[in-house]
XYZ file of C-alpha atoms in Angstrom:
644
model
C 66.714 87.278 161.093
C 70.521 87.013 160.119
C 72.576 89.813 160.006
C 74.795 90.129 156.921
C 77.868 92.913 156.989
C 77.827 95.761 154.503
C 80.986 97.380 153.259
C 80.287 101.092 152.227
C 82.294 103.676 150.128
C 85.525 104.488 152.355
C 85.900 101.262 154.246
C 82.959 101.500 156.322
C 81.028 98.368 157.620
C 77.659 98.155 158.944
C 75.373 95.556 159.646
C 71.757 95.058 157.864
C 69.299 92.118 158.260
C 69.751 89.508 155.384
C 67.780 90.583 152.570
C 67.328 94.132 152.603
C 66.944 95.935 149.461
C 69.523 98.281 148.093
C 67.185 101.462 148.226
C 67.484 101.013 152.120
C 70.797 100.721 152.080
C 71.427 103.561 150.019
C 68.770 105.709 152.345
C 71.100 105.309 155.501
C 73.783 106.874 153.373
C 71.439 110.154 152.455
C 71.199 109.058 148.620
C 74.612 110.451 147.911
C 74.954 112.626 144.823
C 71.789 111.911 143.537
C 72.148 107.949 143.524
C 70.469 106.209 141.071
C 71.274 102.683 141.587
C 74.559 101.016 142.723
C 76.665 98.140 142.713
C 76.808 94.891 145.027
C 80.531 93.335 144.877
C 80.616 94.889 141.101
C 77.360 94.069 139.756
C 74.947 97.083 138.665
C 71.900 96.289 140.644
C 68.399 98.534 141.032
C 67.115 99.527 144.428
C 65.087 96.741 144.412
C 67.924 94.253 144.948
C 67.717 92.216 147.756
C 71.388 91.524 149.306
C 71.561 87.562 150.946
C 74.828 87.789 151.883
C 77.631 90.145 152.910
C 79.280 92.533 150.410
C 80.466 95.729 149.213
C 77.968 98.499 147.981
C 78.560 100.955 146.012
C 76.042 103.658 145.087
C 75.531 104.690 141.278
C 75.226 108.399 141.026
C 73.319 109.868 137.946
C 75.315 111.090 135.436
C 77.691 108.051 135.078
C 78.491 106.082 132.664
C 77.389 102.895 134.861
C 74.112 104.113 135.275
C 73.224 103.924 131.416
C 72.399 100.527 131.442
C 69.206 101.690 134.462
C 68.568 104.447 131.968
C 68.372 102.670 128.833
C 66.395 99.203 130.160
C 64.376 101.669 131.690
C 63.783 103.531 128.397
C 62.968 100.263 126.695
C 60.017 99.831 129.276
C 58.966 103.579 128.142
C 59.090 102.528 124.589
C 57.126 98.746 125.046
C 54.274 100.811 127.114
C 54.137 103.814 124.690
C 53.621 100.873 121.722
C 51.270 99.117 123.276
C 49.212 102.352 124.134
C 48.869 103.324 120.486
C 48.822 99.574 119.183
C 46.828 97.608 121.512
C 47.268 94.659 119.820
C 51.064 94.613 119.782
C 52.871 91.817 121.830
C 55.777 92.206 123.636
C 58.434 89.827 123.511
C 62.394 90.376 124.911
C 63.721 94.169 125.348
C 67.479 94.205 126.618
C 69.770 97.379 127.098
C 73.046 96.627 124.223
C 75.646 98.688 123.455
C 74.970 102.125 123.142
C 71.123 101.809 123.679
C 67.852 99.300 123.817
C 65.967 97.485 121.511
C 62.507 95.513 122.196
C 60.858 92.933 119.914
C 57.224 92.916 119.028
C 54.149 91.198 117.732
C 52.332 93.401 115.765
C 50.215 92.515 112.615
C 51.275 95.281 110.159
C 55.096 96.555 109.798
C 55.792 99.965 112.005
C 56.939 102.988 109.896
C 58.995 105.700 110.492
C 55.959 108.132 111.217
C 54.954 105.581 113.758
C 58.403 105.976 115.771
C 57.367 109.655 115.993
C 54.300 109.052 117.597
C 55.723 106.205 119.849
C 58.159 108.970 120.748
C 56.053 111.329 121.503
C 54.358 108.940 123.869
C 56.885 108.095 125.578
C 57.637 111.951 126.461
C 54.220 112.224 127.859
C 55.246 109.020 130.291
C 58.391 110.669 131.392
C 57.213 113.438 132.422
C 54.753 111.466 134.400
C 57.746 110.100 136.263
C 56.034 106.866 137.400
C 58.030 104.810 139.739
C 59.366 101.636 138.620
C 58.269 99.341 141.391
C 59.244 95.251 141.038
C 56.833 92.726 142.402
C 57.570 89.043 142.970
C 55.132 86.133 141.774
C 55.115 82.889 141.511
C 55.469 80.968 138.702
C 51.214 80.150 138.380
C 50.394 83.738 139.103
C 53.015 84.814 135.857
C 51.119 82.218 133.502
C 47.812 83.474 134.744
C 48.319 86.847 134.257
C 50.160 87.187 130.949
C 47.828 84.484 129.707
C 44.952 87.070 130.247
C 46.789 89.534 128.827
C 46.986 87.277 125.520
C 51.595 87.822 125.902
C 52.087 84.270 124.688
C 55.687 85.207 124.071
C 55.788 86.109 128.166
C 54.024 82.738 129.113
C 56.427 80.751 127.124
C 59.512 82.675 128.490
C 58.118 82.077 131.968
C 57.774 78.191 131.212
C 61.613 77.950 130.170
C 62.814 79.526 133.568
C 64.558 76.806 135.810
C 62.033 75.714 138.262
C 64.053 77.606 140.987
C 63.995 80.929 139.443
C 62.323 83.735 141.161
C 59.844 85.187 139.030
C 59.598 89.148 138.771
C 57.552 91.845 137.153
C 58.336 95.307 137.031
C 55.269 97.959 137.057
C 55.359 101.276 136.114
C 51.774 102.859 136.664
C 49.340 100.422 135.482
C 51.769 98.929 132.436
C 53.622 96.205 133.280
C 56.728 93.469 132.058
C 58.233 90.272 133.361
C 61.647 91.367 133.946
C 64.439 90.814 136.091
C 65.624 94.580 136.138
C 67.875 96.136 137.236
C 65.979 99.724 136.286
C 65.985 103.438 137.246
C 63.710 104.637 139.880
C 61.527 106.846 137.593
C 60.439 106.888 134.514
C 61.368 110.917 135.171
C 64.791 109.718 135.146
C 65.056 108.836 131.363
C 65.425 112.552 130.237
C 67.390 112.443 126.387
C 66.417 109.698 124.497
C 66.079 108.374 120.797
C 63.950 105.676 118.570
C 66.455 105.025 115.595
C 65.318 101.864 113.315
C 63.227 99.281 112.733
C 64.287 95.669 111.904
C 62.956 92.147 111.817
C 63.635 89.894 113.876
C 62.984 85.927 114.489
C 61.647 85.152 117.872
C 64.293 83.863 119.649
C 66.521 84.166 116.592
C 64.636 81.048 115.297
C 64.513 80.982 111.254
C 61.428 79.050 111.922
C 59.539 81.059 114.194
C 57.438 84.224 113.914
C 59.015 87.058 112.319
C 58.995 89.949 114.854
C 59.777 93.649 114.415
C 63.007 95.161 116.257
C 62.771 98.753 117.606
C 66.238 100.078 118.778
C 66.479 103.552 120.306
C 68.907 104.991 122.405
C 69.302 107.223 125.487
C 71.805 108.681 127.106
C 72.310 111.365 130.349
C 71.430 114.769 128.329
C 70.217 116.016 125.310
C 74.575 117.247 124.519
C 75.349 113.279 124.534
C 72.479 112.281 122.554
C 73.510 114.735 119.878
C 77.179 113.831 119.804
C 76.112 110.082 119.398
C 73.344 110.642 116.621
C 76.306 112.867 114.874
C 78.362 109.744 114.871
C 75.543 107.435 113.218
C 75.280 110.240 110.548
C 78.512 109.877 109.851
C 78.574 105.746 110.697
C 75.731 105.913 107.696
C 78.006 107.685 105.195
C 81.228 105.614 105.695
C 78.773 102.364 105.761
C 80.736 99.663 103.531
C 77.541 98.639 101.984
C 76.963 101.950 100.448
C 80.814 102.734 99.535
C 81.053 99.353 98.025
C 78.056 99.933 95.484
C 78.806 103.524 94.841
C 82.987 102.448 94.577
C 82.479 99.288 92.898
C 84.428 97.377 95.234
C 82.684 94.174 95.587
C 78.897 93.111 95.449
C 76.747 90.286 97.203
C 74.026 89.357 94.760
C 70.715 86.740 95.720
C 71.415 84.830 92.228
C 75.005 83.967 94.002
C 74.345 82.977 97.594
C 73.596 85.455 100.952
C 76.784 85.467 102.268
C 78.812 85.074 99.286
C 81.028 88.163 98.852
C 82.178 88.877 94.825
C 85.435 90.980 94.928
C 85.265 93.697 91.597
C 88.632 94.504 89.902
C 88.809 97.816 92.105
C 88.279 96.011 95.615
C 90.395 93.158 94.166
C 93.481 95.500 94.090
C 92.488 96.944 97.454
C 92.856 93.240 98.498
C 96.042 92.115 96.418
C 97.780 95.260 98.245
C 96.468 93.981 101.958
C 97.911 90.048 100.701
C 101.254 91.230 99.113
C 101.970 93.051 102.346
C 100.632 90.011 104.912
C 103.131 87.977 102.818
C 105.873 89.728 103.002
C 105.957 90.592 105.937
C 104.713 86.955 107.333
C 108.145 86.080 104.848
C 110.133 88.403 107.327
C 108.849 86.806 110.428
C 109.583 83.193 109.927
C 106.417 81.545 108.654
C 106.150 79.373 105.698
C 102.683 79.766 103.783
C 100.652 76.402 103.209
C 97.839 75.881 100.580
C 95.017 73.606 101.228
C 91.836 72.303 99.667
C 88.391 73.655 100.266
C 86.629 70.299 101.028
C 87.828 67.005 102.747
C 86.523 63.898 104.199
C 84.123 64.544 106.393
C 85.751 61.897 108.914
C 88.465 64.566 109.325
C 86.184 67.208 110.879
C 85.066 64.013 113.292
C 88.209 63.801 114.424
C 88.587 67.367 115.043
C 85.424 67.463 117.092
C 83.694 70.205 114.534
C 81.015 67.551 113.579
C 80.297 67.098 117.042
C 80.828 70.830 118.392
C 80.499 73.051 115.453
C 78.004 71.087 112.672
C 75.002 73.919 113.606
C 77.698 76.485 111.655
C 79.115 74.060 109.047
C 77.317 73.298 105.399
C 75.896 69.698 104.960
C 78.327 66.973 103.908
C 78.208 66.246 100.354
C 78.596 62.063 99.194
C 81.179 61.243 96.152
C 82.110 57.839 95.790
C 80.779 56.613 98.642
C 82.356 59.061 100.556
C 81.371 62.041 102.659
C 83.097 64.963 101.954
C 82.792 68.173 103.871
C 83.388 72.074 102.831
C 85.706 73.306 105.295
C 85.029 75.492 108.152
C 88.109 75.728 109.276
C 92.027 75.374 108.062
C 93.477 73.860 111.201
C 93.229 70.205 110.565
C 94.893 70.276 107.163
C 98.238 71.793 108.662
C 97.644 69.576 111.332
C 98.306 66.712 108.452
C 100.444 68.896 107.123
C 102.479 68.051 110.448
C 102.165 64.918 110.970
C 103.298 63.867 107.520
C 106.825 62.851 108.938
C 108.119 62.539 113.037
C 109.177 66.185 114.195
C 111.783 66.514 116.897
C 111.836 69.021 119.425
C 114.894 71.117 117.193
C 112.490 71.407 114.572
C 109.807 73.841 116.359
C 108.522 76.025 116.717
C 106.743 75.558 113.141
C 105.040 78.606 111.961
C 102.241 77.988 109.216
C 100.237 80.628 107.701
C 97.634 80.817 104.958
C 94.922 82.804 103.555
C 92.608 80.120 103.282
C 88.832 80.515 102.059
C 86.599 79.032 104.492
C 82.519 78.438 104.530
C 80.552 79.144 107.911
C 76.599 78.849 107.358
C 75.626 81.870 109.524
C 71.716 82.351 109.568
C 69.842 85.048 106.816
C 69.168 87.059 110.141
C 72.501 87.528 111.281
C 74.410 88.470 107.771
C 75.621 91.996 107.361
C 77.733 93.045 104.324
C 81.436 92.127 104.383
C 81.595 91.425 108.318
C 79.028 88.590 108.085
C 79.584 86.279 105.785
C 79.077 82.631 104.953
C 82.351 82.318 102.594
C 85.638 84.169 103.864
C 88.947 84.000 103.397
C 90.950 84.024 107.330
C 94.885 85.519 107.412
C 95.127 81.986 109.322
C 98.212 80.675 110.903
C 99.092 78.057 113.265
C 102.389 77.716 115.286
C 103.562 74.425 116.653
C 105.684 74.581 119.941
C 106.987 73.347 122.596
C 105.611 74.336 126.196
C 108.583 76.217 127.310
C 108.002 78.260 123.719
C 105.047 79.773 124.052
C 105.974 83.205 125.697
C 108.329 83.868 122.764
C 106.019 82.838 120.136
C 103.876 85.161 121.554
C 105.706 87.819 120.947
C 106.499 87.135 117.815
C 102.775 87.237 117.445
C 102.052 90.710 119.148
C 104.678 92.091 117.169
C 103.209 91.631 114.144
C 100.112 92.337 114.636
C 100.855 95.793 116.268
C 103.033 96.037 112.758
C 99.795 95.626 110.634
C 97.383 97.021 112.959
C 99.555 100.770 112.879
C 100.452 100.102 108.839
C 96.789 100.045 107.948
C 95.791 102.914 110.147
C 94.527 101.130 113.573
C 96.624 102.861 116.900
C 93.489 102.198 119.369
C 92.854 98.870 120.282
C 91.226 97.155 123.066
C 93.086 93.925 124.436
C 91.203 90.901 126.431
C 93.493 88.149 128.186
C 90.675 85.418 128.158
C 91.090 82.666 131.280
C 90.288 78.997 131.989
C 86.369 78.240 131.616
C 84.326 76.053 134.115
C 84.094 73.814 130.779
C 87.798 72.586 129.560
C 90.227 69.979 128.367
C 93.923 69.634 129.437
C 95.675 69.597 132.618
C 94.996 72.845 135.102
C 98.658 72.879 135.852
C 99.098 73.472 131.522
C 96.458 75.512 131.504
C 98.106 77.748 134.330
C 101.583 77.866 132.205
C 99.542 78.502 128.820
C 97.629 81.574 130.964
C 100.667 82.956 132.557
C 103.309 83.252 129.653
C 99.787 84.789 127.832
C 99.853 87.426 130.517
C 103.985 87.783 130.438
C 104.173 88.296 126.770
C 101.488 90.884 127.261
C 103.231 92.583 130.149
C 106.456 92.587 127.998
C 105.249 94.700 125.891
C 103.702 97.460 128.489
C 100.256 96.411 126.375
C 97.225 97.750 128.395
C 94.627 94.986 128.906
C 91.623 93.311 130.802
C 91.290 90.228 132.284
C 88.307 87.912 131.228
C 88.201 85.551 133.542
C 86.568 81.936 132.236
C 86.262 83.762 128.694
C 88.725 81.260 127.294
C 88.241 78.718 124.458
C 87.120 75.348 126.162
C 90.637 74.186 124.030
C 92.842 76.918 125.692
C 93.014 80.570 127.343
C 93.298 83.320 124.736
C 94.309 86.808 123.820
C 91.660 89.081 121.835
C 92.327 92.547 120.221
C 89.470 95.137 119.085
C 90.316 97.780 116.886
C 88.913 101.162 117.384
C 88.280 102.917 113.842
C 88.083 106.783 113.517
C 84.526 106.647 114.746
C 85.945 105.023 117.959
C 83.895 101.617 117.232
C 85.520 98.419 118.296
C 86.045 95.778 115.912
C 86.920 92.240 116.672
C 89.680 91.970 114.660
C 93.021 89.823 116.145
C 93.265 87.094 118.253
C 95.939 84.484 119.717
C 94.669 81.025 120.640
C 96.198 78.453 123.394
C 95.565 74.842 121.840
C 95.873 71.712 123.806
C 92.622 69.775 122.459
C 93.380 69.543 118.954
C 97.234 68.150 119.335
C 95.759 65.584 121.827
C 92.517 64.749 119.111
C 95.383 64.339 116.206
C 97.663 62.415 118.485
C 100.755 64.871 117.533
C 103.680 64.454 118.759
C 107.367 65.527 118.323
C 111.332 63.413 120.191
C 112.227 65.012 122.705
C 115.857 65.578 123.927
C 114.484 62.464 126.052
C 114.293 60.517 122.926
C 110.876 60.201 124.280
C 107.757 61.452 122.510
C 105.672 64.624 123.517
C 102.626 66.268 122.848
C 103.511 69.834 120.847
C 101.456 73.190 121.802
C 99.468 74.400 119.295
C 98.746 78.275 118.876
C 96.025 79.493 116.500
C 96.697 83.479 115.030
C 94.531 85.270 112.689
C 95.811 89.532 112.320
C 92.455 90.491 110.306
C 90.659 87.749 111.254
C 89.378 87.555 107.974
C 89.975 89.934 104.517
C 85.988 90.330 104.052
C 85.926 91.742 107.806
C 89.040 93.652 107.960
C 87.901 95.519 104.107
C 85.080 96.259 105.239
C 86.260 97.886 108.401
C 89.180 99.728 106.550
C 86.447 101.468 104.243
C 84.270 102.818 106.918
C 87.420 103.772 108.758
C 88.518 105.786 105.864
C 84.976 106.701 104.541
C 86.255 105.311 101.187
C 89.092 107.209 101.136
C 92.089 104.987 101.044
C 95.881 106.331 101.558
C 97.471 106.531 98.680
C 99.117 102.813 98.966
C 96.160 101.152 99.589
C 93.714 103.291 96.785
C 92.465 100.985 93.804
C 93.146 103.465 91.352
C 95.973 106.028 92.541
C 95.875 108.592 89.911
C 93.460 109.255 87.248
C 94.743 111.329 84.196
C 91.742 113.748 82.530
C 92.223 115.769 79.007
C 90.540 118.773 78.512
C 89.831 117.946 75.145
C 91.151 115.434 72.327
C 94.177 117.263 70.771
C 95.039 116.293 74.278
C 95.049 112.589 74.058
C 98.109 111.423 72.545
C 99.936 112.874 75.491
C 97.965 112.097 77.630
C 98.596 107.920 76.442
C 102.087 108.865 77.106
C 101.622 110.250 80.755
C 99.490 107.196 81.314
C 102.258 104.567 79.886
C 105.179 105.788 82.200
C 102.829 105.929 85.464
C 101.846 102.450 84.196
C 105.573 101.589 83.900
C 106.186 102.935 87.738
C 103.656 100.387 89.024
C 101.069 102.961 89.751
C 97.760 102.193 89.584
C 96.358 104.345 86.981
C 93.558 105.216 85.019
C 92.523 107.451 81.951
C 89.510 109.669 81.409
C 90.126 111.052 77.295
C 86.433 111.361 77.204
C 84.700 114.069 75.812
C 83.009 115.714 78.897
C 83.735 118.766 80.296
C 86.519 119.179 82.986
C 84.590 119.955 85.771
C 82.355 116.755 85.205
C 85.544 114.900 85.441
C 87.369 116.475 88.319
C 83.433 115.844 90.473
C 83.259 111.720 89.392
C 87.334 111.624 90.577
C 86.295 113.506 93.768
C 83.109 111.412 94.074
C 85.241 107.976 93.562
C 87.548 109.328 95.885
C 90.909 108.742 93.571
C 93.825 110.951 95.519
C 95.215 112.376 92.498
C 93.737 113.760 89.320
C 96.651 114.692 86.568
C 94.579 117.253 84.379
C 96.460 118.036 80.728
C 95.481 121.106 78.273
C 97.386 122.544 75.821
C 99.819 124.296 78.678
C 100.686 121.138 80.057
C 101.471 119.533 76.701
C 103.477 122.361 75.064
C 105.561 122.536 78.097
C 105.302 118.415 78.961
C 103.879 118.874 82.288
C 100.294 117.524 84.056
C 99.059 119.829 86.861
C 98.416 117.248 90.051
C 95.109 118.049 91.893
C 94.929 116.243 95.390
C 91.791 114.840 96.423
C 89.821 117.013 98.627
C 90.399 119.562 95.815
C 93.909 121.149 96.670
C 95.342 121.969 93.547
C 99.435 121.807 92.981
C 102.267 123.592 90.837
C 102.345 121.906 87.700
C 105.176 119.632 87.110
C 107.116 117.139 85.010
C 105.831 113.174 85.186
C 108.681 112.130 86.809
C 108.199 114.872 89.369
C 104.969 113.656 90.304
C 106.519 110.684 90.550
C 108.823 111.258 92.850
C 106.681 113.244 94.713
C 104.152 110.371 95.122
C 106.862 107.532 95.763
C 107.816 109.117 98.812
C 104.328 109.071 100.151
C 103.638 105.584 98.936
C 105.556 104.102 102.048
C 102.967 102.822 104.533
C 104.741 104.874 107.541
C 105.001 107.979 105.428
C 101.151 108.321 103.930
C 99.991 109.518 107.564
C 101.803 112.829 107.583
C 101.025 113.306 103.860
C 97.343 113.104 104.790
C 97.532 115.563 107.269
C 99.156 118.291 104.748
């Protein structure tokens, strides 16, 4: 048999037979620090992996954060065998380890409940402490059919008839309970020790509208009970800042069935919210050198031809809609129409870079499944811009880019983010030697900066390579949020062109930015990153005035007029409630400052300033408070004021 050549931890190299199986590898090192898997030239594999050729191992030990993914696939086994012993007649269907836990899909007549996760829990406690070895076995492709067949797992059998005919076929067992799977798992069952069931969801087999509905159970597991509490903490909280609840109970915005799924209606309260966020993206988009376009929302559908979306993106785009003889299609996208825009008159190379921006509304049809508040939607409105360049510009115009979106990322609370440097794909258009250039001055306008970030090599558009930031909210969850697009298909589709100092025509670069990525998205992160409780610049209403009773009022019209004067948003509560019931619906709408007047305040023309959170100050003229609030109204000043 051939011999293939190991390398271990600290450079050593050893020789095994072609073939052998991690576990035995791992054995000649003594199972260091209680190894619970490893990794074969920096893929997490079980001990069941069989190595064909020579590389680097690398055991797992328990207790890291690489081994989760063993833990938690092996936990969704646990969970599939614990379902079907209560529910025999559940079918199992696909259960993969995500992000922070499992989920597995299911065929089961009546919808599970939360007293049934208890039980399924419990269950699955009972086959832990069994500790059954998870042992894989490898069949061919008749011997699958016939067995799941028997078994009645249609969902299996038809999984097992879409594998490529040279696909080998693998089951894992634990005990008598079995799965087609290709791993990688734990050894043991014993090994999943702190583990969770948290929802229940439906779920389209094979995310297929017109398939059975399935149910979804997601759990989650980590290496002790300390880390599972810390992470079901966080979903606690993740539940109270979710933007579907805040925007009911605030009245920020509301996505109604009589409307559309997907259709977001902005209320007057999130509409400020969102006039603040679009004043500032102008402004400072005014400061930076970009002129702002306006488009229409449909066009001729032989524009998106052109384009290639009919061709590459029609799954996600509405259906065309005739007039005249005429398709015309909603658009999904604002890039051609600047594109036009462009080529409305010849361009010479002194004219670029171009920078065009807009906050244009676009429609996406994303499936009913796949829909999720503000950040999934099927109408948005994207901070869009496009920057036309020359080659030898693109490094600068990157900058420019970076630079402003670290600006607005910091001004709106964001100073964790997560950056991705996205390479050449095995699928692309455009020269390799552009595609090179495009990549590198990518990687130096990144390095300029001293920006931490990770390569993602052939994660690129098939158009270009890419840069992609994720924001980390107070919760530490990333968000996609900002990206910066390469673009040589679309230029070469729309036949652009600018004169060279040649005289001689050439094709411009064309570089798509979006900051938020789109306003729905980016509101709906900023309230669960602030729970609801804006800064003081972005807060729909900043100050709410409340009378203790009506002899009161008159002065308290006048308060309201000179706040109203100073550009603050304000509101008035004259009613006749008590002041506590007042001062708890300002606390519960989360308005920073509540100006309560009585008699004291209006014999000696004050208002006494309560700060939300309940921190009562010295009372004080208006234009006090004014001043005092001014100063804390600047985006780079709010943070310290919080912290007071």
């Amino acid at each position: 048999m051939e011999d293939i050549q190991i390398k271990l931890p600290g450079g050593v190299e050893t020789t095994f037979p072609k073939g052998t199986a991690v576990g035995e590898i791992i054995e000649s090192l003594g199972k260091p620090g209680g190894t619970i898997g490893a990794k074969v030239n920096g893929q997490l594999v079980d001990f069941w992996f069989e190595v064909a050729e020579s590389a680097t191992v690398e055991p797992v030990k328990a207790g890291s954060e690489e081994g989760l993914g063993l833990i938690r696939h092996t936990a969704a086994h646990v969970m599939a065998e614990a379902v079907q012993g209560i529910f025999p007649e559940a079918k199992v269907t696909i259960g993969p380890v995500i992000e922070n836990g499992f989920y597995y899909d299911f065929d089961y007549p009546r919808g599970f409940t939360p007293e049934d996760l208890e039980k399924i829990e419990a269950r699955m406690k009972e086959i832990v402490s069994q500790k059954k070895p998870l042992t894989r076995k490898k069949v061919s492709r008749d011997e699958a059919i016939a067995t799941f067949s028997n078994e009645g797992e249609e969902y299996k059998v038809e999984i097992v008839n879409d594998l490529p005919p040279d696909e080998q076929i693998t089951i894992y067992e634990q005990g008598e309970w079995h799965d087609l799977c290709r791993g990688p798992h734990a050894p043991s069952t014993g090994d999943v020790k702190s583990f969770k069931l948290l929802s229940i969801a439906g779920a389209y087999w094979r995310g297929d509208e017109k398939k059975p509905m399935l149910q979804r159970i997601y759990g989650t597991a980590f290496w002790n009970n300390k880390d599972l509490k810390k992470y079901l903490e966080m979903l606690e909280e993740a539940k109270k800042r979710d933007h579907r609840k805040l925007g009911k109970e605030l009245d920020l915005f509301s996505i109604q069935d009589e409307v559309g799924a997907g259709l977001v209606l902005w209320h007057p309260k999130g509409s400020r919210v969102r006039r603040v966020i679009e004043d500032f993206w102008r402004e400072q988009h005014d400061r930076a050198g970009y002129e702002l376009l306006y488009t229409p929302h449909i066009a001729k559908l032989d524009l998106w031809k052109t384009s290639g979306h009919v061709d590459f993106y029609r799954e996600n785009m509405y259906p065309p809609m005739e007039l005249e003889n005429t398709e015309y299609q909603i658009k999904p996208m604002n890039c051609p129409f600047h594109i036009m825009i462009y080529k409305t008159r010849i361009r010479s190379y002194r004219d670029l870079p171009l920078r065009w921006a807009e906050i244009g509304t676009v429609y996406r049809y994303e499936r009913s499944g796949v829909l999720h508040g503000l950040l999934r939607v099927r109408g948005f409105s994207q901070d869009d811009a496009h920057i036309f360049c020359r080659p030898d510009q693109i490094t600068e115009e990157v900058l420019g880019v970076l630079d402003l979106t670290v600006l607005f990322l910091k001004t709106f609370g964001f100073d964790d983010f997560e950056i991705y440097l996205s390479t050449r794909p095995e699928k692309f258009v455009g020269e390799e030697e552009v595609w090179d250039k495009a990549t590198l001055a990518l990687k130096d306008a990144l390095d300029s900066k001293g920006l931490k970030y990770e390569m993602d090599e052939g994660g690129g558009a098939f158009y270009g390579p890419k840069i992609d930031l994720k924001i980390k909210d107070v919760l530490g969850r990333a968000w996609q949020c900002s990206t910066v697009q390469v673009d040589f298909n679309l230029p070469e589709r729309f036949d652009m062109s600018y004169i060279g100092d040649d005289n001689s025509r050439h094709r411009p670069i064309m570089i798509h930015r979006a900051i938020f990525g789109s306003m729905e998205r980016f509101f709906g992160v900023l309230v669960e990153h602030y729970g609801g409780a804006f800064p003081l610049w972005l807060s729909p209403v900043q100050v709410r005035i409340a009378t203790i009773a009506d002899e009161q009022v008159e002065y308290g019209e006048e308060v309201y007029r000179k706040l109203k004067d100073a550009k603050i948003r304000v509101e008035k509560d004259f009613r006749n409630e008590k002041l506590g019931f007042k001062v708890r619906e300002a606390q519960l709408e989360k308005i920073p400052y509540l100006l309560v007047i009585g008699n004291n305040e209006v014999a000696e023309q004050t208002v006494s300033p309560r700060r939300r959170g309940g921190l009562s100050m010295d009372s004080m003229n208006v234009y006090k408070f004014l001043e005092h609030i001014q100063e804390e109204l600047d985006p780079e000043k709010w943070k310290e004021v919080e912290k007071q």
